[in-house]
């Protein structure tokens, strides 16, 4: 991301894309509270009041409906992996490692295939004020990092690009195969086999693309490039945005492993 808002004291301007400095709060009463606290204790986290997209936290507008739809996509994603004979032939540890590193891009492909759209809204401002007034200070690492507007925008951009490609069901299936069998994942025991399986999936994808879109010579490359960009989306973002409201403090990866094995 080009514009990264760093943690800083309130007298330092934030040079973000939106323009306004982070220390210029529109509410003078809130600003006075923050200033008063700054003179007695450490500065509150910028992530709660910075105007930058990279620090502005967001939540789903319709969490009940969207989380339910996302859970269905996740279950389909795990079942897709479970029903692949080649995947089941891999050592159990390799399957677990591939699940850990590949579930996020696979899930995004599932969101795109299901044409699942969603909207977010800013985290309620009064929750931050309430914490200040009640002086509820949390130690480092206690609070979970919330999804940011910038991260969600990046995810939605990936989804729109996938929709623009208008992939067929077969293209999605083989593309998921190239994503699952990723030989670059560390600690694989059967790395050579995984590489061979990925190459096989890529060859099958290439054949389907050529058969369905003979006139689009660059389509195969565009699809692979788009798929590789999905790995830049943080699994943490997907977990906190779509599943934390449902699973609470449970470990999402462990829940997926239980379904898979």
Coordinates of C-alpha atoms in Angstrom, one line a residue:
X1 CA 0.0 0.0 0.0
X2 CA 1.4 3.4 -1.0
X3 CA 0.0 5.3 1.9
X4 CA 0.8 3.8 5.3
X5 CA -0.3 5.6 8.4
X6 CA 2.2 4.9 11.2
X7 CA 1.7 5.1 15.0
X8 CA 2.7 8.5 16.2
X9 CA 2.0 11.2 18.8
X10 CA -1.0 13.5 18.3
X11 CA 1.2 16.4 17.2
X12 CA 2.4 14.6 14.1
X13 CA 0.4 15.0 10.9
X14 CA -0.7 11.9 9.0
X15 CA 0.0 12.4 5.3
X16 CA -2.7 10.1 4.0
X17 CA -4.5 10.1 0.6
X18 CA -7.7 11.6 2.0
X19 CA -5.9 14.8 3.1
X20 CA -7.1 15.6 6.6
X21 CA -4.5 15.2 9.3
X22 CA -5.2 12.5 11.9
X23 CA -4.9 14.9 14.8
X24 CA -7.7 17.2 13.5
X25 CA -10.7 15.7 15.2
X26 CA -14.1 17.1 14.3
X27 CA -15.3 16.8 17.9
X28 CA -13.6 19.3 20.2
X29 CA -14.8 17.6 23.3
X30 CA -13.4 14.3 22.3
X31 CA -10.1 16.0 21.3
X32 CA -9.9 17.6 24.7
X33 CA -10.4 14.2 26.4
X34 CA -7.7 12.7 24.2
X35 CA -5.3 15.6 24.9
X36 CA -5.9 15.3 28.6
X37 CA -5.2 11.6 28.5
X38 CA -2.1 12.1 26.5
X39 CA -0.6 14.3 29.3
X40 CA -1.2 11.5 31.9
X41 CA -0.6 8.3 30.0
X42 CA 0.4 6.8 26.8
X43 CA -1.3 8.0 23.6
X44 CA -4.4 6.0 22.5
X45 CA -4.1 3.8 19.5
X46 CA -4.3 5.8 16.3
X47 CA -6.2 2.9 14.7
X48 CA -9.4 4.1 16.5
X49 CA -9.4 7.7 15.3
X50 CA -7.2 8.1 12.2
X51 CA -8.9 9.3 9.1
X52 CA -6.7 7.1 6.8
X53 CA -8.2 4.1 5.1
X54 CA -5.3 2.1 6.5
X55 CA -6.4 2.9 10.0
X56 CA -10.1 3.4 9.8
X57 CA -11.7 0.2 11.1
X58 CA -14.9 -1.2 9.6
X59 CA -17.6 -3.9 10.2
X60 CA -20.1 -5.6 8.1
X61 CA -23.4 -3.7 7.5
X62 CA -25.5 -6.9 7.6
X63 CA -23.4 -9.3 9.7
X64 CA -26.1 -11.9 10.3
X65 CA -26.8 -12.4 6.6
X66 CA -23.3 -12.0 5.3
X67 CA -21.6 -14.2 7.9
X68 CA -24.1 -16.9 7.1
X69 CA -23.4 -16.7 3.4
X70 CA -19.7 -16.6 4.0
X71 CA -19.9 -19.7 6.2
X72 CA -21.6 -21.6 3.4
X73 CA -18.8 -20.6 1.0
X74 CA -16.2 -21.7 3.5
X75 CA -17.9 -25.1 4.0
X76 CA -18.0 -25.6 0.2
X77 CA -14.3 -24.6 0.0
X78 CA -13.3 -27.2 2.6
X79 CA -15.4 -29.9 0.9
X80 CA -13.8 -29.1 -2.4
X81 CA -10.4 -29.8 -1.0
X82 CA -11.7 -32.9 0.8
X83 CA -13.2 -34.4 -2.3
X84 CA -10.1 -34.1 -4.4
X85 CA -8.5 -37.6 -4.8
X86 CA -5.1 -36.1 -5.5
X87 CA -5.3 -34.0 -2.3
X88 CA -6.2 -37.0 -0.2
X89 CA -3.2 -38.9 -1.5
X90 CA -0.8 -36.4 0.1
X91 CA 0.7 -37.0 3.6
X92 CA -1.6 -35.8 6.4
X93 CA 0.8 -33.1 7.5
X94 CA 1.1 -31.7 4.0
X95 CA -2.6 -31.5 3.7
X96 CA -2.7 -29.5 7.0
X97 CA 0.0 -27.2 5.8
X98 CA -1.7 -26.6 2.5
X99 CA -5.0 -25.9 4.3
X100 CA -3.3 -23.3 6.5
X101 CA -1.6 -21.4 3.6
X102 CA -4.2 -21.9 0.8
X103 CA -7.6 -21.6 2.4
X104 CA -7.8 -17.8 2.1
X105 CA -7.3 -17.5 -1.7
X106 CA -9.5 -20.5 -2.2
X107 CA -12.2 -18.9 -0.1
X108 CA -11.9 -15.6 -2.1
X109 CA -12.4 -17.7 -5.3
X110 CA -15.5 -19.1 -3.7
X111 CA -16.8 -15.7 -2.9
X112 CA -16.3 -14.6 -6.5
X113 CA -17.9 -17.8 -7.9
X114 CA -20.9 -17.3 -5.7
X115 CA -21.1 -13.6 -6.7
X116 CA -21.2 -12.7 -3.0
X117 CA -21.2 -9.0 -2.4
X118 CA -21.1 -7.2 0.9
X119 CA -20.9 -3.7 2.3
X120 CA -19.1 -2.4 5.4
X121 CA -19.6 0.6 7.7
X122 CA -17.2 2.4 10.0
X123 CA -16.8 1.0 13.5
X124 CA -19.2 2.9 15.8
X125 CA -17.4 6.0 17.1
X126 CA -19.1 5.8 20.5
X127 CA -17.4 2.5 21.3
X128 CA -14.0 4.3 21.3
X129 CA -15.4 7.2 23.4
X130 CA -16.9 4.7 25.8
X131 CA -13.5 3.1 26.3
X132 CA -11.9 6.4 27.0
X133 CA -14.5 7.6 29.5
X134 CA -14.4 4.3 31.3
X135 CA -10.6 4.2 31.2
X136 CA -10.6 0.7 29.9
X137 CA -7.0 0.3 28.8
X138 CA -6.0 -3.0 27.2
X139 CA -2.5 -4.5 27.2
X140 CA -0.7 -5.1 23.8
X141 CA -2.1 -8.0 22.0
X142 CA -5.3 -8.2 24.1
X143 CA -7.6 -6.6 21.5
X144 CA -7.9 -8.2 18.1
X145 CA -6.9 -6.1 15.1
X146 CA -10.0 -5.0 13.4
X147 CA -10.5 -5.0 9.6
X148 CA -9.6 -1.7 8.0
X149 CA -11.3 0.2 5.1
X150 CA -8.2 -0.1 3.0
X151 CA -8.0 -3.9 3.4
X152 CA -11.7 -4.4 2.6
X153 CA -11.3 -2.1 -0.4
X154 CA -8.4 -4.3 -1.7
X155 CA -10.5 -7.5 -1.2
X156 CA -13.5 -6.0 -3.1
X157 CA -11.2 -4.9 -5.9
X158 CA -10.0 -8.5 -6.3
X159 CA -13.5 -9.8 -6.4
X160 CA -14.5 -7.2 -9.0
X161 CA -11.6 -8.2 -11.2
X162 CA -12.5 -11.9 -10.9
X163 CA -16.1 -11.0 -11.9
X164 CA -14.8 -9.1 -14.9
X165 CA -13.1 -12.3 -16.1
X166 CA -16.4 -14.1 -16.0
X167 CA -14.9 -17.5 -15.3
X168 CA -16.8 -20.6 -16.2
X169 CA -17.4 -23.4 -13.5
X170 CA -14.6 -25.4 -15.1
X171 CA -12.2 -22.5 -15.1
X172 CA -13.0 -21.9 -11.4
X173 CA -12.4 -25.6 -10.6
X174 CA -9.0 -25.9 -12.3
X175 CA -8.0 -22.5 -10.9
X176 CA -8.7 -23.7 -7.4
X177 CA -6.6 -26.7 -8.2
X178 CA -3.6 -24.5 -9.1
X179 CA -4.2 -22.6 -5.9
X180 CA -4.4 -25.7 -3.6
X181 CA -1.3 -27.4 -4.9
X182 CA 1.2 -24.7 -4.2
X183 CA 4.7 -26.0 -4.1
X184 CA 6.0 -22.7 -2.6
X185 CA 4.3 -23.5 0.7
X186 CA 7.1 -24.2 3.2
X187 CA 7.7 -27.4 5.1
X188 CA 6.1 -29.7 2.5
X189 CA 7.3 -33.3 2.6
X190 CA 5.9 -34.1 -0.9
X191 CA 6.9 -30.9 -2.5
X192 CA 7.7 -32.4 -5.9
X193 CA 4.4 -34.2 -6.0
X194 CA 2.5 -31.0 -5.1
X195 CA 4.5 -29.2 -7.9
X196 CA 3.5 -31.9 -10.4
X197 CA -0.2 -31.6 -9.3
X198 CA -0.1 -27.9 -9.8
X199 CA 1.3 -28.2 -13.2
X200 CA -1.3 -30.7 -14.1
X201 CA -4.1 -28.3 -12.9
X202 CA -2.5 -25.5 -14.9
X203 CA -2.4 -27.6 -18.1
X204 CA -6.1 -28.5 -17.6
X205 CA -7.0 -24.8 -17.1
X206 CA -5.0 -23.8 -20.2
X207 CA -6.9 -26.3 -22.3
X208 CA -10.3 -25.2 -21.0
X209 CA -9.4 -21.5 -21.5
X210 CA -8.2 -22.2 -25.1
X211 CA -11.4 -24.2 -25.8
X212 CA -13.8 -21.6 -24.5
X213 CA -12.0 -18.4 -25.4
X214 CA -9.8 -19.1 -28.5
X215 CA -9.9 -15.4 -29.4
X216 CA -8.5 -14.2 -26.0
X217 CA -4.9 -15.2 -26.2
X218 CA -3.9 -13.4 -23.0
X219 CA -6.7 -14.8 -20.9
X220 CA -4.8 -17.7 -19.4
X221 CA -2.0 -15.4 -18.2
X222 CA -4.5 -12.9 -16.8
X223 CA -6.2 -15.6 -14.8
X224 CA -3.0 -16.9 -13.3
X225 CA -1.9 -13.4 -12.5
X226 CA -5.2 -12.6 -10.8
X227 CA -5.0 -15.8 -8.8
X228 CA -1.5 -15.0 -7.5
X229 CA -2.7 -11.5 -6.3
X230 CA -5.2 -13.2 -4.0
X231 CA -2.3 -14.3 -1.8
X232 CA -1.8 -10.6 -0.8
X233 CA -5.2 -10.7 1.0
X234 CA -4.6 -11.4 4.7
X235 CA -6.3 -14.5 6.2
X236 CA -6.7 -12.5 9.3
X237 CA -8.9 -10.0 7.5
X238 CA -11.2 -12.7 6.2
X239 CA -11.4 -14.3 9.7
X240 CA -12.2 -11.1 11.5
X241 CA -14.6 -9.7 8.9
X242 CA -16.7 -12.8 8.1
X243 CA -16.3 -15.3 10.9
X244 CA -15.3 -13.7 14.2
X245 CA -18.9 -12.6 14.8
X246 CA -20.0 -16.3 14.5
X247 CA -17.1 -18.3 16.1
X248 CA -16.1 -15.9 18.8
X249 CA -12.7 -16.7 20.2
X250 CA -12.6 -20.1 18.5
X251 CA -9.7 -21.0 16.2
X252 CA -11.0 -20.9 12.6
X253 CA -8.1 -23.0 11.2
X254 CA -8.8 -25.7 13.8
X255 CA -12.5 -25.7 12.8
X256 CA -11.6 -26.1 9.1
X257 CA -9.1 -28.9 10.0
X258 CA -11.9 -30.7 11.9
X259 CA -14.1 -30.5 8.8
X260 CA -11.3 -31.6 6.5
X261 CA -10.0 -34.5 8.5

